[in-house]
PDB file of C-alpha atoms in Angstrom:
ATOM      1  CA  ALA A  14      11.219   8.794  -9.028  1.00 92.00           C
ATOM      2  CA  ILE A  15      10.342   5.284 -10.549  1.00 96.00           C
ATOM      3  CA  ARG A  16       7.141   5.309 -12.452  1.00 97.00           C
ATOM      4  CA  ILE A  17       4.839   2.422 -12.809  1.00 97.00           C
ATOM      5  CA  THR A  18       2.361   2.111 -15.707  1.00 98.00           C
ATOM      6  CA  GLN A  19      -0.265  -0.430 -15.165  1.00 98.00           C
ATOM      7  CA  SER A  20      -2.730  -1.789 -17.776  1.00 97.00           C
ATOM      8  CA  PRO A  21      -5.641  -2.175 -18.275  1.00 97.00           C
ATOM      9  CA  SER A  22      -7.367   0.223 -15.952  1.00 97.00           C
ATOM     10  CA  SER A  23     -10.373  -2.045 -15.945  1.00 97.00           C
ATOM     11  CA  LEU A  24     -11.517  -5.247 -17.489  1.00 97.00           C
ATOM     12  CA  SER A  25     -14.510  -7.465 -17.358  1.00 97.00           C
ATOM     13  CA  ALA A  26     -14.373 -11.241 -17.652  1.00 96.00           C
ATOM     14  CA  PHE A  27     -16.423 -14.335 -17.109  1.00 97.00           C
ATOM     15  CA  ILE A  28     -15.986 -16.953 -14.286  1.00 96.00           C
ATOM     16  CA  GLY A  29     -13.380 -19.323 -15.317  1.00 97.00           C
ATOM     17  CA  ASP A  30     -11.556 -17.047 -17.664  1.00 97.00           C
ATOM     18  CA  ARG A  31      -7.793 -16.363 -17.564  1.00 98.00           C
ATOM     19  CA  VAL A  32      -7.098 -12.899 -16.618  1.00 98.00           C
ATOM     20  CA  THR A  33      -3.772 -10.921 -17.112  1.00 98.00           C
ATOM     21  CA  ILE A  34      -2.727  -7.522 -15.817  1.00 98.00           C
ATOM     22  CA  THR A  35       0.599  -5.973 -16.719  1.00 98.00           C
ATOM     23  CA  CYS A  36       2.861  -3.371 -15.039  1.00 98.00           C
ATOM     24  CA  ARG A  37       5.848  -1.633 -16.638  1.00 98.00           C
ATOM     25  CA  ALA A  38       8.450   0.166 -14.652  1.00 98.00           C
ATOM     26  CA  SER A  39      10.298   3.269 -15.860  1.00 98.00           C
ATOM     27  CA  GLN A  40      13.582   1.662 -14.932  1.00 97.00           C
ATOM     28  CA  ASP A  41      15.114  -1.605 -14.076  1.00 98.00           C
ATOM     29  CA  ILE A  42      13.615  -2.780 -10.702  1.00 97.00           C
ATOM     30  CA  SER A  43      14.962  -6.325 -10.745  1.00 96.00           C
ATOM     31  CA  SER A  44      12.369  -8.322  -8.915  1.00 97.00           C
ATOM     32  CA  SER A  45      11.297  -5.729  -6.483  1.00 97.00           C
ATOM     33  CA  LEU A  46       7.630  -5.837  -7.399  1.00 98.00           C
ATOM     34  CA  ALA A  47       4.513  -6.756  -5.313  1.00 98.00           C
ATOM     35  CA  TRP A  48       0.870  -7.176  -6.177  1.00 98.00           C
ATOM     36  CA  TYR A  49      -2.167  -6.341  -4.049  1.00 98.00           C
ATOM     37  CA  GLN A  50      -5.728  -6.993  -4.118  1.00 98.00           C
ATOM     38  CA  GLN A  51      -8.218  -4.457  -2.751  1.00 97.00           C
ATOM     39  CA  LYS A  52     -11.866  -5.391  -2.319  1.00 96.00           C
ATOM     40  CA  PRO A  53     -14.410  -2.478  -2.178  1.00 91.00           C
ATOM     41  CA  GLY A  54     -14.328  -0.544   1.103  1.00 90.00           C
ATOM     42  CA  LYS A  55     -11.244  -2.668   2.282  1.00 94.00           C
ATOM     43  CA  ALA A  56      -7.677  -2.334   2.726  1.00 95.00           C
ATOM     44  CA  PRO A  57      -5.217  -3.763   0.178  1.00 96.00           C
ATOM     45  CA  LYS A  58      -3.990  -7.301   0.728  1.00 97.00           C
ATOM     46  CA  LEU A  59      -0.725  -8.569  -0.436  1.00 97.00           C
ATOM     47  CA  LEU A  60      -0.866 -11.338  -2.985  1.00 98.00           C
ATOM     48  CA  ILE A  61       2.509 -11.677  -4.406  1.00 98.00           C
ATOM     49  CA  TYR A  62       6.039 -10.309  -3.655  1.00 97.00           C
ATOM     50  CA  ALA A  63       9.518 -10.575  -5.304  1.00 96.00           C
ATOM     51  CA  ALA A  64       7.512 -10.552  -8.661  1.00 97.00           C
ATOM     52  CA  SER A  65       6.423 -14.241  -8.428  1.00 98.00           C
ATOM     53  CA  THR A  66       6.382 -15.448  -4.817  1.00 97.00           C
ATOM     54  CA  LEU A  67       2.922 -16.294  -3.653  1.00 97.00           C
ATOM     55  CA  GLN A  68       2.094 -14.828  -0.050  1.00 96.00           C
ATOM     56  CA  ARG A  69       0.964 -17.622   2.316  1.00 94.00           C
ATOM     57  CA  GLY A  70      -2.688 -18.278   2.136  1.00 95.00           C
ATOM     58  CA  VAL A  71      -3.212 -16.822  -1.300  1.00 97.00           C
ATOM     59  CA  PRO A  72      -4.894 -19.171  -3.734  1.00 97.00           C
ATOM     60  CA  SER A  73      -2.653 -20.824  -6.352  1.00 97.00           C
ATOM     61  CA  ARG A  74      -4.844 -19.623  -9.242  1.00 98.00           C
ATOM     62  CA  PHE A  75      -2.854 -16.206  -8.655  1.00 98.00           C
ATOM     63  CA  SER A  76       0.629 -16.122 -10.182  1.00 98.00           C
ATOM     64  CA  GLY A  77       3.172 -13.405 -10.991  1.00 98.00           C
ATOM     65  CA  SER A  78       6.076 -13.255 -13.486  1.00 98.00           C
ATOM     66  CA  GLY A  79       8.547 -10.833 -14.891  1.00 98.00           C
ATOM     67  CA  SER A  80      11.681  -9.037 -13.896  1.00 97.00           C
ATOM     68  CA  GLY A  81      13.545  -5.804 -14.880  1.00 97.00           C
ATOM     69  CA  THR A  82      10.815  -3.482 -16.213  1.00 98.00           C
ATOM     70  CA  ASP A  83       7.892  -5.840 -17.309  1.00 98.00           C
ATOM     71  CA  PHE A  84       5.696  -7.797 -14.888  1.00 98.00           C
ATOM     72  CA  THR A  85       2.452  -9.670 -15.053  1.00 98.00           C
ATOM     73  CA  LEU A  86      -0.238 -10.835 -12.687  1.00 98.00           C
ATOM     74  CA  THR A  87      -2.338 -13.902 -13.909  1.00 98.00           C
ATOM     75  CA  ILE A  88      -5.449 -15.268 -12.471  1.00 98.00           C
ATOM     76  CA  SER A  89      -5.708 -18.662 -14.103  1.00 97.00           C
ATOM     77  CA  SER A  90      -9.412 -19.176 -13.643  1.00 97.00           C
ATOM     78  CA  LEU A  91     -11.421 -16.134 -12.438  1.00 97.00           C
ATOM     79  CA  GLN A  92     -13.654 -16.704  -9.511  1.00 97.00           C
ATOM     80  CA  SER A  93     -16.531 -14.602  -8.212  1.00 95.00           C
ATOM     81  CA  GLU A  94     -14.604 -13.596  -5.069  1.00 96.00           C
ATOM     82  CA  ASP A  95     -11.733 -12.091  -7.194  1.00 96.00           C
ATOM     83  CA  LEU A  96     -14.028  -8.963  -7.923  1.00 95.00           C
ATOM     84  CA  ALA A  97     -11.490  -6.298  -6.849  1.00 97.00           C
ATOM     85  CA  THR A  98      -8.947  -3.863  -7.813  1.00 97.00           C
ATOM     86  CA  TYR A  99      -5.512  -5.047  -8.278  1.00 98.00           C
ATOM     87  CA  SER A 100      -2.402  -2.820  -7.926  1.00 98.00           C
ATOM     88  CA  CYS A 101       1.281  -3.445  -8.409  1.00 98.00           C
ATOM     89  CA  GLN A 102       3.981  -1.728  -6.277  1.00 97.00           C
ATOM     90  CA  GLN A 103       7.741  -1.372  -6.876  1.00 97.00           C
ATOM     91  CA  TYR A 104       9.760  -1.323  -3.790  1.00 96.00           C
ATOM     92  CA  PHE A 105      13.293  -1.066  -5.398  1.00 96.00           C
ATOM     93  CA  ASN A 106      13.525   2.598  -4.461  1.00 93.00           C
ATOM     94  CA  SER A 107      10.955   3.902  -2.080  1.00 93.00           C
ATOM     95  CA  TRP A 108       7.518   2.936  -3.114  1.00 96.00           C
ATOM     96  CA  THR A 109       5.375   3.562  -6.227  1.00 97.00           C
ATOM     97  CA  PHE A 110       2.084   2.045  -7.031  1.00 97.00           C
ATOM     98  CA  GLY A 111       0.406   1.426 -10.344  1.00 97.00           C
ATOM     99  CA  GLN A 112      -2.975   3.135 -10.828  1.00 97.00           C
ATOM    100  CA  GLY A 113      -4.817  -0.088 -10.407  1.00 97.00           C
ATOM    101  CA  THR A 114      -6.913  -2.493 -12.536  1.00 98.00           C
ATOM    102  CA  LYS A 115     -10.562  -2.922 -11.547  1.00 97.00           C
ATOM    103  CA  VAL A 116     -11.670  -6.552 -12.365  1.00 97.00           C
ATOM    104  CA  GLU A 117     -15.443  -6.970 -12.939  1.00 96.00           C
ATOM    105  CA  ILE A 118     -17.154 -10.187 -13.239  1.00 89.00           C
TER     106      ILE A 118
ATOM    107  CA  GLU B   7      -2.241 -12.627  14.142  1.00 94.00           C
ATOM    108  CA  VAL B   8      -0.997  -9.288  13.062  1.00 96.00           C
ATOM    109  CA  GLN B   9      -3.415  -6.474  13.674  1.00 97.00           C
ATOM    110  CA  LEU B  10      -3.049  -2.799  12.800  1.00 98.00           C
ATOM    111  CA  VAL B  11      -5.833  -0.466  13.811  1.00 98.00           C
ATOM    112  CA  ASP B  12      -5.733   3.071  12.285  1.00 98.00           C
ATOM    113  CA  SER B  13      -7.582   5.824  13.925  1.00 98.00           C
ATOM    114  CA  GLY B  14      -7.604   9.744  14.230  1.00 97.00           C
ATOM    115  CA  GLY B  15      -9.260  10.705  10.894  1.00 97.00           C
ATOM    116  CA  GLY B  16     -12.041  13.176  10.461  1.00 97.00           C
ATOM    117  CA  LEU B  17     -13.228  16.325   8.787  1.00 98.00           C
ATOM    118  CA  ILE B  18     -10.854  19.211   9.032  1.00 97.00           C
ATOM    119  CA  GLN B  19     -10.623  22.722   7.530  1.00 97.00           C
ATOM    120  CA  PRO B  20      -7.896  23.618   5.047  1.00 97.00           C
ATOM    121  CA  GLY B  21      -4.855  24.713   6.993  1.00 97.00           C
ATOM    122  CA  GLY B  22      -5.666  22.714  10.053  1.00 98.00           C
ATOM    123  CA  SER B  23      -3.868  19.711  11.750  1.00 98.00           C
ATOM    124  CA  LEU B  24      -4.736  16.223  12.643  1.00 98.00           C
ATOM    125  CA  ARG B  25      -2.695  13.282  14.124  1.00 98.00           C
ATOM    126  CA  LEU B  26      -3.302   9.852  12.914  1.00 98.00           C
ATOM    127  CA  SER B  27      -2.448   6.766  15.103  1.00 98.00           C
ATOM    128  CA  CYS B  28      -1.921   3.157  14.210  1.00 98.00           C
ATOM    129  CA  THR B  29      -1.897   0.732  17.034  1.00 98.00           C
ATOM    130  CA  ALA B  30      -0.252  -2.612  16.251  1.00 98.00           C
ATOM    131  CA  SER B  31      -0.477  -5.993  17.898  1.00 98.00           C
ATOM    132  CA  GLY B  32       0.358  -9.727  16.999  1.00 97.00           C
ATOM    133  CA  PHE B  33       4.077  -8.925  16.236  1.00 97.00           C
ATOM    134  CA  ILE B  34       7.286  -7.290  17.753  1.00 97.00           C
ATOM    135  CA  PHE B  35       6.467  -3.765  16.717  1.00 97.00           C
ATOM    136  CA  SER B  36       9.993  -2.486  17.345  1.00 97.00           C
ATOM    137  CA  ASN B  37      11.555  -4.961  14.933  1.00 96.00           C
ATOM    138  CA  TYR B  38       9.695  -3.547  11.828  1.00 96.00           C
ATOM    139  CA  ALA B  39       9.837  -0.485   9.672  1.00 96.00           C
ATOM    140  CA  MET B  40       6.512   1.113   9.108  1.00 97.00           C
ATOM    141  CA  SER B  41       4.789   3.272   6.464  1.00 97.00           C
ATOM    142  CA  TRP B  42       1.802   5.344   5.782  1.00 98.00           C
ATOM    143  CA  VAL B  43       0.068   5.040   2.381  1.00 98.00           C
ATOM    144  CA  ARG B  44      -3.063   7.052   1.276  1.00 98.00           C
ATOM    145  CA  GLN B  45      -5.663   6.565  -1.402  1.00 97.00           C
ATOM    146  CA  GLY B  46      -7.672   9.648  -2.532  1.00 96.00           C
ATOM    147  CA  PRO B  47     -11.335   9.288  -3.627  1.00 94.00           C
ATOM    148  CA  GLY B  48     -11.420   7.137  -6.814  1.00 91.00           C
ATOM    149  CA  LYS B  49      -7.430   7.228  -7.140  1.00 94.00           C
ATOM    150  CA  GLY B  50      -4.677   4.804  -6.786  1.00 94.00           C
ATOM    151  CA  LEU B  51      -2.455   4.213  -3.798  1.00 96.00           C
ATOM    152  CA  GLU B  52       0.205   6.905  -2.942  1.00 97.00           C
ATOM    153  CA  TRP B  53       3.021   6.306  -0.451  1.00 97.00           C
ATOM    154  CA  VAL B  54       3.369   9.179   2.173  1.00 98.00           C
ATOM    155  CA  SER B  55       5.956   8.379   4.663  1.00 98.00           C
ATOM    156  CA  ALA B  56       8.192   5.648   6.158  1.00 97.00           C
ATOM    157  CA  ILE B  57      10.057   5.284   9.389  1.00 97.00           C
ATOM    158  CA  SER B  58      12.818   2.827  10.547  1.00 96.00           C
ATOM    159  CA  GLU B  59      12.556   0.331  13.326  1.00 96.00           C
ATOM    160  CA  THR B  60      13.946   2.653  15.843  1.00 96.00           C
ATOM    161  CA  GLY B  61      12.528   5.805  14.573  1.00 96.00           C
ATOM    162  CA  THR B  62      15.952   7.271  13.740  1.00 97.00           C
ATOM    163  CA  ASP B  63      15.331   7.380   9.915  1.00 97.00           C
ATOM    164  CA  THR B  64      12.234   8.960   8.356  1.00 98.00           C
ATOM    165  CA  TYR B  65      11.280   9.484   4.753  1.00 97.00           C
ATOM    166  CA  TYR B  66       8.586  11.497   3.065  1.00 97.00           C
ATOM    167  CA  ALA B  67       6.886  11.930  -0.291  1.00 97.00           C
ATOM    168  CA  ASP B  68       7.631  15.249  -1.837  1.00 97.00           C
ATOM    169  CA  SER B  69       3.816  16.055  -1.697  1.00 97.00           C
ATOM    170  CA  VAL B  70       3.883  16.073   2.170  1.00 98.00           C
ATOM    171  CA  LYS B  71       7.529  16.973   3.018  1.00 98.00           C
ATOM    172  CA  GLY B  72       7.578  19.820   5.478  1.00 97.00           C
ATOM    173  CA  ARG B  73       3.925  19.433   6.429  1.00 98.00           C
ATOM    174  CA  PHE B  74       3.678  15.922   7.770  1.00 98.00           C
ATOM    175  CA  THR B  75       5.832  14.213  10.366  1.00 98.00           C
ATOM    176  CA  ILE B  76       5.867  10.409  11.001  1.00 98.00           C
ATOM    177  CA  SER B  77       6.881   9.012  14.412  1.00 98.00           C
ATOM    178  CA  ARG B  78       6.568   5.936  16.517  1.00 98.00           C
ATOM    179  CA  ASP B  79       6.480   5.003  20.247  1.00 98.00           C
ATOM    180  CA  ASN B  80       7.755   1.397  20.495  1.00 98.00           C
ATOM    181  CA  SER B  81       6.815   1.218  24.152  1.00 98.00           C
ATOM    182  CA  LYS B  82       3.206   1.682  23.057  1.00 98.00           C
ATOM    183  CA  ASN B  83       3.312  -0.223  19.784  1.00 98.00           C
ATOM    184  CA  THR B  84       1.943   2.812  17.946  1.00 98.00           C
ATOM    185  CA  LEU B  85       2.789   4.646  14.837  1.00 98.00           C
ATOM    186  CA  TYR B  86       1.801   8.295  14.193  1.00 98.00           C
ATOM    187  CA  LEU B  87       1.256  10.773  11.427  1.00 98.00           C
ATOM    188  CA  GLN B  88       1.087  14.281  12.347  1.00 98.00           C
ATOM    189  CA  MET B  89      -0.410  16.298   9.451  1.00 98.00           C
ATOM    190  CA  ASN B  90      -0.156  20.014   9.419  1.00 98.00           C
ATOM    191  CA  SER B  91      -1.134  22.680   6.958  1.00 98.00           C
ATOM    192  CA  LEU B  92      -3.648  20.244   5.447  1.00 98.00           C
ATOM    193  CA  ARG B  93      -4.964  20.904   1.860  1.00 98.00           C
ATOM    194  CA  ALA B  94      -7.905  19.673  -0.047  1.00 97.00           C
ATOM    195  CA  GLU B  95      -5.693  17.270  -1.986  1.00 97.00           C
ATOM    196  CA  ASP B  96      -4.802  15.591   1.247  1.00 98.00           C
ATOM    197  CA  THR B  97      -8.311  14.190   1.468  1.00 98.00           C
ATOM    198  CA  ALA B  98      -7.831  10.372   1.325  1.00 98.00           C
ATOM    199  CA  ALA B  99      -8.051   7.263   3.285  1.00 98.00           C
ATOM    200  CA  TYR B 100      -4.771   6.809   5.195  1.00 98.00           C
ATOM    201  CA  TYR B 101      -3.348   3.234   5.795  1.00 98.00           C
ATOM    202  CA  CYS B 102      -0.640   2.301   7.978  1.00 98.00           C
ATOM    203  CA  VAL B 103       1.458  -0.643   6.605  1.00 98.00           C
ATOM    204  CA  LYS B 104       3.972  -2.948   8.177  1.00 97.00           C
ATOM    205  CA  GLU B 105       7.004  -3.670   6.099  1.00 96.00           C
ATOM    206  CA  SER B 106       8.273  -7.120   5.628  1.00 94.00           C
ATOM    207  CA  LEU B 107      11.400  -8.093   7.584  1.00 87.00           C
ATOM    208  CA  GLY B 108      14.497  -7.777   5.547  1.00 79.00           C
ATOM    209  CA  HIS B 109      12.541  -6.768   2.484  1.00 81.00           C
ATOM    210  CA  ASN B 110      10.686  -3.589   1.628  1.00 88.00           C
ATOM    211  CA  TYR B 111       7.280  -4.482   0.562  1.00 93.00           C
ATOM    212  CA  GLY B 112       4.131  -4.079   2.819  1.00 93.00           C
ATOM    213  CA  ASP B 113       2.743  -7.437   4.138  1.00 93.00           C
ATOM    214  CA  ASN B 114       0.097  -6.111   6.520  1.00 96.00           C
ATOM    215  CA  TRP B 115      -2.159  -3.102   6.270  1.00 97.00           C
ATOM    216  CA  GLY B 116      -4.463  -1.247   8.670  1.00 97.00           C
ATOM    217  CA  GLN B 117      -8.134  -0.894   7.883  1.00 97.00           C
ATOM    218  CA  GLY B 118      -7.589   2.698   7.102  1.00 97.00           C
ATOM    219  CA  THR B 119      -8.864   6.126   8.502  1.00 98.00           C
ATOM    220  CA  LEU B 120     -10.539   8.780   6.389  1.00 98.00           C
ATOM    221  CA  VAL B 121      -9.257  12.268   6.303  1.00 98.00           C
ATOM    222  CA  ILE B 122     -11.482  14.947   4.620  1.00 98.00           C
ATOM    223  CA  VAL B 123     -10.136  18.469   4.247  1.00 98.00           C
ATOM    224  CA  SER B 124     -12.949  20.689   3.464  1.00 97.00           C
ATOM    225  CA  SER B 125     -14.346  24.082   4.556  1.00 95.00           C
TER     226      SER B 125
END
């Protein structure tokens, strides 16, 4: 099974800060990686797929990069509504999720 | 607008059974593969099971294989998860997920239904 290691597990940042979250896959998954945002008590929401493609309606301050085994989610200017847990998912072979990164403002 | 409404969760004793349902609307249900994903208290997301568009092909995580059964009724736009021999470690919020067409990521999620396995 493909394992995903996500870091950090939590972070605290100020409004306007640039925030970066990383995921590393245990094997080459090409660009088969998605990022989700989950607000407290809510279901996950798709932000990015194919490692770097922004889902329709997602603010442009969110971006994704990477391929192969190393991937990054960046929030260019953190907003108060970005308080959430962010998880990556590989879909190259079945589905595996990272453990999540809790972003606090 | 795509809508997925999860239901059927509740409090159940270890060894018991429960059937979850996910009612879909806003898209042609029979054209899409579907999955169940769960999230234990304070834990990350865990894929549980998937089913092809027609229901012919089904897939399971090792942790639930032999105990859970995924199925669908395309005439009713409904996805099911039959859960038998439930264990305390099955306690989680269960989400149904619509897979994207032609790809394999989840582009829409239900609101989740909570399953608590406890005596």
